[in-house]
PDB file of N, CA and C in Angstrom:
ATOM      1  N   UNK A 114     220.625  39.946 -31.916  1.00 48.00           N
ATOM      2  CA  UNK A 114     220.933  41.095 -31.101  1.00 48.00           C
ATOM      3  C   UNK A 114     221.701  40.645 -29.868  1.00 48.00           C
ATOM      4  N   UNK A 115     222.011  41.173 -29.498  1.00 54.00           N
ATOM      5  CA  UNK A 115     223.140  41.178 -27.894  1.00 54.00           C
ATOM      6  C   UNK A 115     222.738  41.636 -26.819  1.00 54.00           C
ATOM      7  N   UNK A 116     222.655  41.090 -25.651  1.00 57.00           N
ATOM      8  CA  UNK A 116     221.606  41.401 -24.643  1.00 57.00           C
ATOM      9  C   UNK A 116     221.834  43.078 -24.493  1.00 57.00           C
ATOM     10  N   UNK A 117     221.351  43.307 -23.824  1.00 57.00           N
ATOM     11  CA  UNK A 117     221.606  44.912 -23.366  1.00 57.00           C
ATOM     12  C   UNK A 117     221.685  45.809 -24.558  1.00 57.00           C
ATOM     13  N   UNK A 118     221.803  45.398 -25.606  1.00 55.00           N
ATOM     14  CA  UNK A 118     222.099  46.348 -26.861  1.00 55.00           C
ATOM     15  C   UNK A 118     220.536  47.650 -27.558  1.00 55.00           C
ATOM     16  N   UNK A 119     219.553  47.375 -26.526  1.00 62.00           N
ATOM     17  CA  UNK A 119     218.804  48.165 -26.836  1.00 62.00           C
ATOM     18  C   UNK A 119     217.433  47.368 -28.264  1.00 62.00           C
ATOM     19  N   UNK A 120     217.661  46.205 -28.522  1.00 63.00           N
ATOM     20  CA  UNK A 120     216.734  45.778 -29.410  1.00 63.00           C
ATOM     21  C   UNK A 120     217.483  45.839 -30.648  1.00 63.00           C
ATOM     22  N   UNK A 121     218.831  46.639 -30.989  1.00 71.00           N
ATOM     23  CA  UNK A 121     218.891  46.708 -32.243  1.00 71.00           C
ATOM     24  C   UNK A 121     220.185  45.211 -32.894  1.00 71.00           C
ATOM     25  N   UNK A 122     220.008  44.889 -34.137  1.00 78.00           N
ATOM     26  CA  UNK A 122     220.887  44.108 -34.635  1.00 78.00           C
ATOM     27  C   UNK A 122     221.806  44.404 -33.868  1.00 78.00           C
ATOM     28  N   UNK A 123     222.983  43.198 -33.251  1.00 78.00           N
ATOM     29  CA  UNK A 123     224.450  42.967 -32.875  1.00 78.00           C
ATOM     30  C   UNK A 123     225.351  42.782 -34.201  1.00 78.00           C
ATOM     31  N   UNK A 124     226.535  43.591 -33.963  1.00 86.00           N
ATOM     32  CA  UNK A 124     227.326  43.637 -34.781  1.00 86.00           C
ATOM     33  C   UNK A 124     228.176  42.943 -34.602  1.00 86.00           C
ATOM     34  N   UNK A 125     229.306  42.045 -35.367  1.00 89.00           N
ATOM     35  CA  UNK A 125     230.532  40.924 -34.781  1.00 89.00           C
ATOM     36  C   UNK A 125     231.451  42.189 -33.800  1.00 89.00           C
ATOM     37  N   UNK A 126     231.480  43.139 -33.489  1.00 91.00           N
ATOM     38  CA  UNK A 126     232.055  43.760 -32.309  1.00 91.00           C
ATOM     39  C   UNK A 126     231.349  43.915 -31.379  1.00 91.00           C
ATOM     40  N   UNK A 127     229.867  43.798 -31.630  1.00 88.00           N
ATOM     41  CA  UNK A 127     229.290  43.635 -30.121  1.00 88.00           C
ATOM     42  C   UNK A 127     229.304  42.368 -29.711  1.00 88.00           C
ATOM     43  N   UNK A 128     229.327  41.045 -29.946  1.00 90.00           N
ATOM     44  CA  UNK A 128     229.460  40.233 -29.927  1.00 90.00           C
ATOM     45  C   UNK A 128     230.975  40.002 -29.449  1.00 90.00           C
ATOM     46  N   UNK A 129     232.155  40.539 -29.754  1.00 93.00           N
ATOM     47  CA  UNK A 129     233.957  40.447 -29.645  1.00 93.00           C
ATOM     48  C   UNK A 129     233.377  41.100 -27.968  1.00 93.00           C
ATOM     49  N   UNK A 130     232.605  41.952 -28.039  1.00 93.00           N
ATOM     50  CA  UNK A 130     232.886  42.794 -26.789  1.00 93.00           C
ATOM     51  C   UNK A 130     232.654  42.254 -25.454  1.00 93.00           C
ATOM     52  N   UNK A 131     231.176  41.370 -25.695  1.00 91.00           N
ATOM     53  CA  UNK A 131     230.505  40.789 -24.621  1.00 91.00           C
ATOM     54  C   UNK A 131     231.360  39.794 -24.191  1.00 91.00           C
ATOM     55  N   UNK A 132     232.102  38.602 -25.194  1.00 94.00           N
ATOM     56  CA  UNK A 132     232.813  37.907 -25.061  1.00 94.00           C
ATOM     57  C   UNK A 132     234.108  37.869 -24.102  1.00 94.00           C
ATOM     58  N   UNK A 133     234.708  39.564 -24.484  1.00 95.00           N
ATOM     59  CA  UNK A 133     235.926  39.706 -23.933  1.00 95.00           C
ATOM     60  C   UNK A 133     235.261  40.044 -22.478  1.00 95.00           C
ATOM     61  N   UNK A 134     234.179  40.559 -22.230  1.00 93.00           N
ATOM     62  CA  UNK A 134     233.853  41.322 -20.764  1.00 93.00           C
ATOM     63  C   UNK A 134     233.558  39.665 -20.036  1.00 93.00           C
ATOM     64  N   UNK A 135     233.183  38.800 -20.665  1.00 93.00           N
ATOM     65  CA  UNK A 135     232.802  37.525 -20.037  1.00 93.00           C
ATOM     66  C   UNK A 135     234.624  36.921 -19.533  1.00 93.00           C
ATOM     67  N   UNK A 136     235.464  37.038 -20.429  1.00 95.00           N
ATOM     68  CA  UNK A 136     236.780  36.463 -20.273  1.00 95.00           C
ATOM     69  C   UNK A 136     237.636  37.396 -19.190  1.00 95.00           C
ATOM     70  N   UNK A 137     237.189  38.803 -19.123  1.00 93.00           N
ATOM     71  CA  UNK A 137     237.559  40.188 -17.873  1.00 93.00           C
ATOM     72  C   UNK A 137     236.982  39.525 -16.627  1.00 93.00           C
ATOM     73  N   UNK A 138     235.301  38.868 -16.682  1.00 89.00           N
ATOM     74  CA  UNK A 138     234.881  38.773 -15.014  1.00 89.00           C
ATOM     75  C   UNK A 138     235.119  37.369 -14.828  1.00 89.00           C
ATOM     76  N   UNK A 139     235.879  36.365 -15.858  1.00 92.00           N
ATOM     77  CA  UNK A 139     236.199  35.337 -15.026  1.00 92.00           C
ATOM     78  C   UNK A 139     237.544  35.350 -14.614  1.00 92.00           C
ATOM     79  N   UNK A 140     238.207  35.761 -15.579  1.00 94.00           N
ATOM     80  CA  UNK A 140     239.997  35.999 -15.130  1.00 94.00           C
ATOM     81  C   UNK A 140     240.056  36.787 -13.824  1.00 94.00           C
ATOM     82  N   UNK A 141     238.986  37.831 -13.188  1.00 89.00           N
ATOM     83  CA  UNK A 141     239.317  38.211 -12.317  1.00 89.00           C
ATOM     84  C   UNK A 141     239.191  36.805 -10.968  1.00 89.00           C
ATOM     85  N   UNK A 142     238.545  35.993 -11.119  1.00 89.00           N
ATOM     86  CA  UNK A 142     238.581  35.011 -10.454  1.00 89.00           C
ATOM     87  C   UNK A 142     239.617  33.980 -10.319  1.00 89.00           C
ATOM     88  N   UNK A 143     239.870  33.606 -11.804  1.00 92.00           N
ATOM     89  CA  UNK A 143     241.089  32.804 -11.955  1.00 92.00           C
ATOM     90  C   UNK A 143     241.944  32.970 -12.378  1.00 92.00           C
ATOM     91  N   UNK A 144     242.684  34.274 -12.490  1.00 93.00           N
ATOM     92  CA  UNK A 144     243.569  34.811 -12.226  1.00 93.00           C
ATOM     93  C   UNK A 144     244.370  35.246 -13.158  1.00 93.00           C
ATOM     94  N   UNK A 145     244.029  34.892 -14.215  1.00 96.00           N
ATOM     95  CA  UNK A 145     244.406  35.363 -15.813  1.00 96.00           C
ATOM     96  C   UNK A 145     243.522  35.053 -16.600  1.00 96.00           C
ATOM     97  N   UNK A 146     243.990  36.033 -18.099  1.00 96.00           N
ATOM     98  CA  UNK A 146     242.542  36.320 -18.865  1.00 96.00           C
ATOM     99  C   UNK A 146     242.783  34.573 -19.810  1.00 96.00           C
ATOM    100  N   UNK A 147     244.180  34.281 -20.049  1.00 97.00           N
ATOM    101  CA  UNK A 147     244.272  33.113 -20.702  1.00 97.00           C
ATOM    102  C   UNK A 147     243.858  31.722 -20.004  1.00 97.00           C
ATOM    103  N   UNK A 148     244.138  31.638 -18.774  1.00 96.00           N
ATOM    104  CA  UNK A 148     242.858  30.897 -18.405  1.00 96.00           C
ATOM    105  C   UNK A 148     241.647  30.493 -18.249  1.00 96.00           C
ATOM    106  N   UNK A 149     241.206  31.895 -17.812  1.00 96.00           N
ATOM    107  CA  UNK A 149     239.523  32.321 -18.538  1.00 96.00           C
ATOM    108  C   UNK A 149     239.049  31.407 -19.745  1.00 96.00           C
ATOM    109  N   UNK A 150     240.040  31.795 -20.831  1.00 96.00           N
ATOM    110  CA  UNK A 150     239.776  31.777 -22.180  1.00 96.00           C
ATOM    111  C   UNK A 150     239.747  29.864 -22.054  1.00 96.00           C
ATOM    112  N   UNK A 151     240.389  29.658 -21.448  1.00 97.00           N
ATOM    113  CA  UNK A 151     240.784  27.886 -21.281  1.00 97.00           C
ATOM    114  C   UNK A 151     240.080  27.373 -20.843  1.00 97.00           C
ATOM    115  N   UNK A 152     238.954  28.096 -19.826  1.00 96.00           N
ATOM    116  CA  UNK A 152     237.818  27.177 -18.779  1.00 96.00           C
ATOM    117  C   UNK A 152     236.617  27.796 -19.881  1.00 96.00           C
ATOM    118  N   UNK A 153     236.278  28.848 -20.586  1.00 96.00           N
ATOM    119  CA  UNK A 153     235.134  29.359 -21.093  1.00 96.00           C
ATOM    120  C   UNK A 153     234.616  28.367 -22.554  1.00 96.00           C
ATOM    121  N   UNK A 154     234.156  27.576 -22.536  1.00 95.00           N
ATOM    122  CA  UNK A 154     233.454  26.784 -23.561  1.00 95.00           C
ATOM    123  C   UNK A 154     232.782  27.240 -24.725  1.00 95.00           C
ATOM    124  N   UNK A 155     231.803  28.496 -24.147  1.00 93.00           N
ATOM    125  CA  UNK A 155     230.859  29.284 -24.627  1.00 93.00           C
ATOM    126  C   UNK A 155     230.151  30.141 -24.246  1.00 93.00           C
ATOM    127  N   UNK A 156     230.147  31.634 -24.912  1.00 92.00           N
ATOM    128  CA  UNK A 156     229.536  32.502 -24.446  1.00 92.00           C
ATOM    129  C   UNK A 156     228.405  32.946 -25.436  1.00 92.00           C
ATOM    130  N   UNK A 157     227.533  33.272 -24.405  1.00 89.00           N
ATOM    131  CA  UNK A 157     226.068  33.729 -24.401  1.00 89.00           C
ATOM    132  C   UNK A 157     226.365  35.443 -25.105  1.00 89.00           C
ATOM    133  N   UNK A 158     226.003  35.499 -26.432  1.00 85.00           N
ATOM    134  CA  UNK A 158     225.876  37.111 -26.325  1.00 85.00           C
ATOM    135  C   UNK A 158     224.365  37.637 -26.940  1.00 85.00           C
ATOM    136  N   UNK A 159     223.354  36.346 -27.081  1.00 81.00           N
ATOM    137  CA  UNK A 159     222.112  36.856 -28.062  1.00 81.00           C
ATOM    138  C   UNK A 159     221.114  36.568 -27.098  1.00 81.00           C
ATOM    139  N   UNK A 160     220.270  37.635 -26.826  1.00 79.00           N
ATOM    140  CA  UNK A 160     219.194  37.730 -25.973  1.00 79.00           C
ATOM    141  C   UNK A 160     219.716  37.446 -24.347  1.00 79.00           C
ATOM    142  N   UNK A 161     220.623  36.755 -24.504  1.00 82.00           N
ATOM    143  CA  UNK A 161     221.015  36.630 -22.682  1.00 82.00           C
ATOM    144  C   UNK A 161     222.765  36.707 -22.921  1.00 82.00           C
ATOM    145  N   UNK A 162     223.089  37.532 -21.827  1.00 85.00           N
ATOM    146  CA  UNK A 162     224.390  37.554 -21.765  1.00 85.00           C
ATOM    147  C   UNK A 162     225.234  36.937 -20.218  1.00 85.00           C
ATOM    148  N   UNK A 163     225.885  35.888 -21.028  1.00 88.00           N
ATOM    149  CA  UNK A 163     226.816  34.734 -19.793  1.00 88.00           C
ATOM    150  C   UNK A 163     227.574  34.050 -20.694  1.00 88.00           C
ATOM    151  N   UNK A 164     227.613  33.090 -20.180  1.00 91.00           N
ATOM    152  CA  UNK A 164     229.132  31.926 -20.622  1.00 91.00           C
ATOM    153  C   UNK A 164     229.204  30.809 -19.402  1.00 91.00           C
ATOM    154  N   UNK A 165     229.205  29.771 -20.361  1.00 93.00           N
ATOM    155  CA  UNK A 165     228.954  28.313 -19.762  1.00 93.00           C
ATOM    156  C   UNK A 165     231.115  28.298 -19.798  1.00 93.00           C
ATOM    157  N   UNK A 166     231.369  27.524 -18.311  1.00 94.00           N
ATOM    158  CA  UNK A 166     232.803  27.092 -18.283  1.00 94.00           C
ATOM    159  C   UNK A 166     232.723  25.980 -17.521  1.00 94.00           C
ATOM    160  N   UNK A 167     233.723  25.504 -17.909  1.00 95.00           N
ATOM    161  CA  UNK A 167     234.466  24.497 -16.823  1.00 95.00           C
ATOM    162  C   UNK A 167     235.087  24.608 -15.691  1.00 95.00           C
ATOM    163  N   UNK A 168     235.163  24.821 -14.229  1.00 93.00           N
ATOM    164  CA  UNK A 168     235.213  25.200 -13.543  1.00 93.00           C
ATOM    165  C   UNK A 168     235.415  24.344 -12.169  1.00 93.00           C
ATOM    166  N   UNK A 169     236.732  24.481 -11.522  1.00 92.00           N
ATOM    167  CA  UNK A 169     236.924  23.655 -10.454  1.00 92.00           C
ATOM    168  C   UNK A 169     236.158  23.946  -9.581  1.00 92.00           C
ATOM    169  N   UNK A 170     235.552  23.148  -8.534  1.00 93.00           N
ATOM    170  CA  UNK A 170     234.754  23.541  -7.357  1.00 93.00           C
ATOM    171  C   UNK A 170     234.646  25.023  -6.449  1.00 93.00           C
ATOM    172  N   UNK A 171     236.040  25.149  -6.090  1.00 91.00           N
ATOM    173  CA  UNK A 171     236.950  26.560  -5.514  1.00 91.00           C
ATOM    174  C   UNK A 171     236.020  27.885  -6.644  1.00 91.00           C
ATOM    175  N   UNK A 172     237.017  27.406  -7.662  1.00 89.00           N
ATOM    176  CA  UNK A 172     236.687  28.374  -8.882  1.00 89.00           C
ATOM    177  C   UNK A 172     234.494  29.161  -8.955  1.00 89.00           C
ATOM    178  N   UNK A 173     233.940  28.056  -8.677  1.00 88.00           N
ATOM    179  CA  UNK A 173     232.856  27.905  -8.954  1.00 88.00           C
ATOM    180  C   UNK A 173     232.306  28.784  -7.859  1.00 88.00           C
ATOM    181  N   UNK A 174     232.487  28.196  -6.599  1.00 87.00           N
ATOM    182  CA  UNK A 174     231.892  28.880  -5.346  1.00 87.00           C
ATOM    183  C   UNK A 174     232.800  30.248  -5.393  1.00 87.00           C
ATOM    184  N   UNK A 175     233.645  30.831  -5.161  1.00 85.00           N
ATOM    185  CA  UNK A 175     234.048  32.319  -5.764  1.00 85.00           C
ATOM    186  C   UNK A 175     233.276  32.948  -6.725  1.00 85.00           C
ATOM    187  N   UNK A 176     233.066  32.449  -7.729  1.00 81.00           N
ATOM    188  CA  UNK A 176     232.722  33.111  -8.954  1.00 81.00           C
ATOM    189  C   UNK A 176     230.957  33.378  -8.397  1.00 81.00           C
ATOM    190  N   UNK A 177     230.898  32.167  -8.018  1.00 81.00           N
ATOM    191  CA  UNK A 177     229.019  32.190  -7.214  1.00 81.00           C
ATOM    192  C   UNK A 177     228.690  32.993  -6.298  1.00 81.00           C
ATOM    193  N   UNK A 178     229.307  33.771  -5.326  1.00 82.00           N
ATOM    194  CA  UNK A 178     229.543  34.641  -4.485  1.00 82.00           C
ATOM    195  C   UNK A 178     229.025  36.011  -4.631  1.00 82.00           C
ATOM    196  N   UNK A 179     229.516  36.360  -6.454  1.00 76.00           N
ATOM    197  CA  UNK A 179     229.819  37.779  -6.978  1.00 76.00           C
ATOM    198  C   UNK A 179     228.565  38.066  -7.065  1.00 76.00           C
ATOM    199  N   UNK A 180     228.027  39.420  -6.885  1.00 75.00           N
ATOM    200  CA  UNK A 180     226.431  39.924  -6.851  1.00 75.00           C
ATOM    201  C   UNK A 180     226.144  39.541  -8.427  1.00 75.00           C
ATOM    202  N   UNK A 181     225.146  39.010  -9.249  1.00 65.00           N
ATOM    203  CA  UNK A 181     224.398  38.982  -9.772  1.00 65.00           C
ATOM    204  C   UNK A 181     224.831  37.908 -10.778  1.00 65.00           C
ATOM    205  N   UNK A 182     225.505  36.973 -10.285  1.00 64.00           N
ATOM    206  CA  UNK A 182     225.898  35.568 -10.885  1.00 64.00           C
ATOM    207  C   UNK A 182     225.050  34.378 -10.423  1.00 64.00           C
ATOM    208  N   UNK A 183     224.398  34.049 -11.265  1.00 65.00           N
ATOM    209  CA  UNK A 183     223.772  32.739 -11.528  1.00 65.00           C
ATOM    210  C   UNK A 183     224.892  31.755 -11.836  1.00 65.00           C
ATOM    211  N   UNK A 184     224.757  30.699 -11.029  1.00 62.00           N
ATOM    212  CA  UNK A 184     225.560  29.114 -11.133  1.00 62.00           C
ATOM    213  C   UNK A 184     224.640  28.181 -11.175  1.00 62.00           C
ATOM    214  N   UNK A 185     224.989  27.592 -12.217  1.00 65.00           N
ATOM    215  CA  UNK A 185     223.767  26.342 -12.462  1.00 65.00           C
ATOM    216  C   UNK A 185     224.807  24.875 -12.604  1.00 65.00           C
ATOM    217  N   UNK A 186     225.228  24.067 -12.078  1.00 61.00           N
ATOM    218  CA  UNK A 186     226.187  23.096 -12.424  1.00 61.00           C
ATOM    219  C   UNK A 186     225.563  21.647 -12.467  1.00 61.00           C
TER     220      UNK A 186
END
């Protein structure tokens, strides 16, 4: 299942979806979605929803800032 999805089976579009919303709130940081896609390693869409990246220092403390972002490095 996919976090937030209510308990029921995730479908490979809920899964496309969470993914792309993970690649939307980092590009807003770094400044395009194809970069995003370049620092994002792996995203979280079953039972917890995030995404582990690679991330320059700058990049990191911005992104750490945003209300309800956990940074663990």
């Amino acid at each position: 299942q996919v976090a937030g999805s209510g308990g029921r089976e995730a479908t490979a579009e809920d899964h496309a979806r969470a993914t792309e919303s993970h690649h939307e709130l980092l590009a807003s940081v770094v400044g395009s979605k194809q970069a995003a896609r370049d620092a994002i390693f792996y995203s979280y869409t079953k039972n917890i929803n995030g995404f582990a990246a690679k991330l320059e220092p700058a990049v990191a403390a911005a992104i750490a800032s945003e209300p309800v972002i956990f940074l663990h490095a």
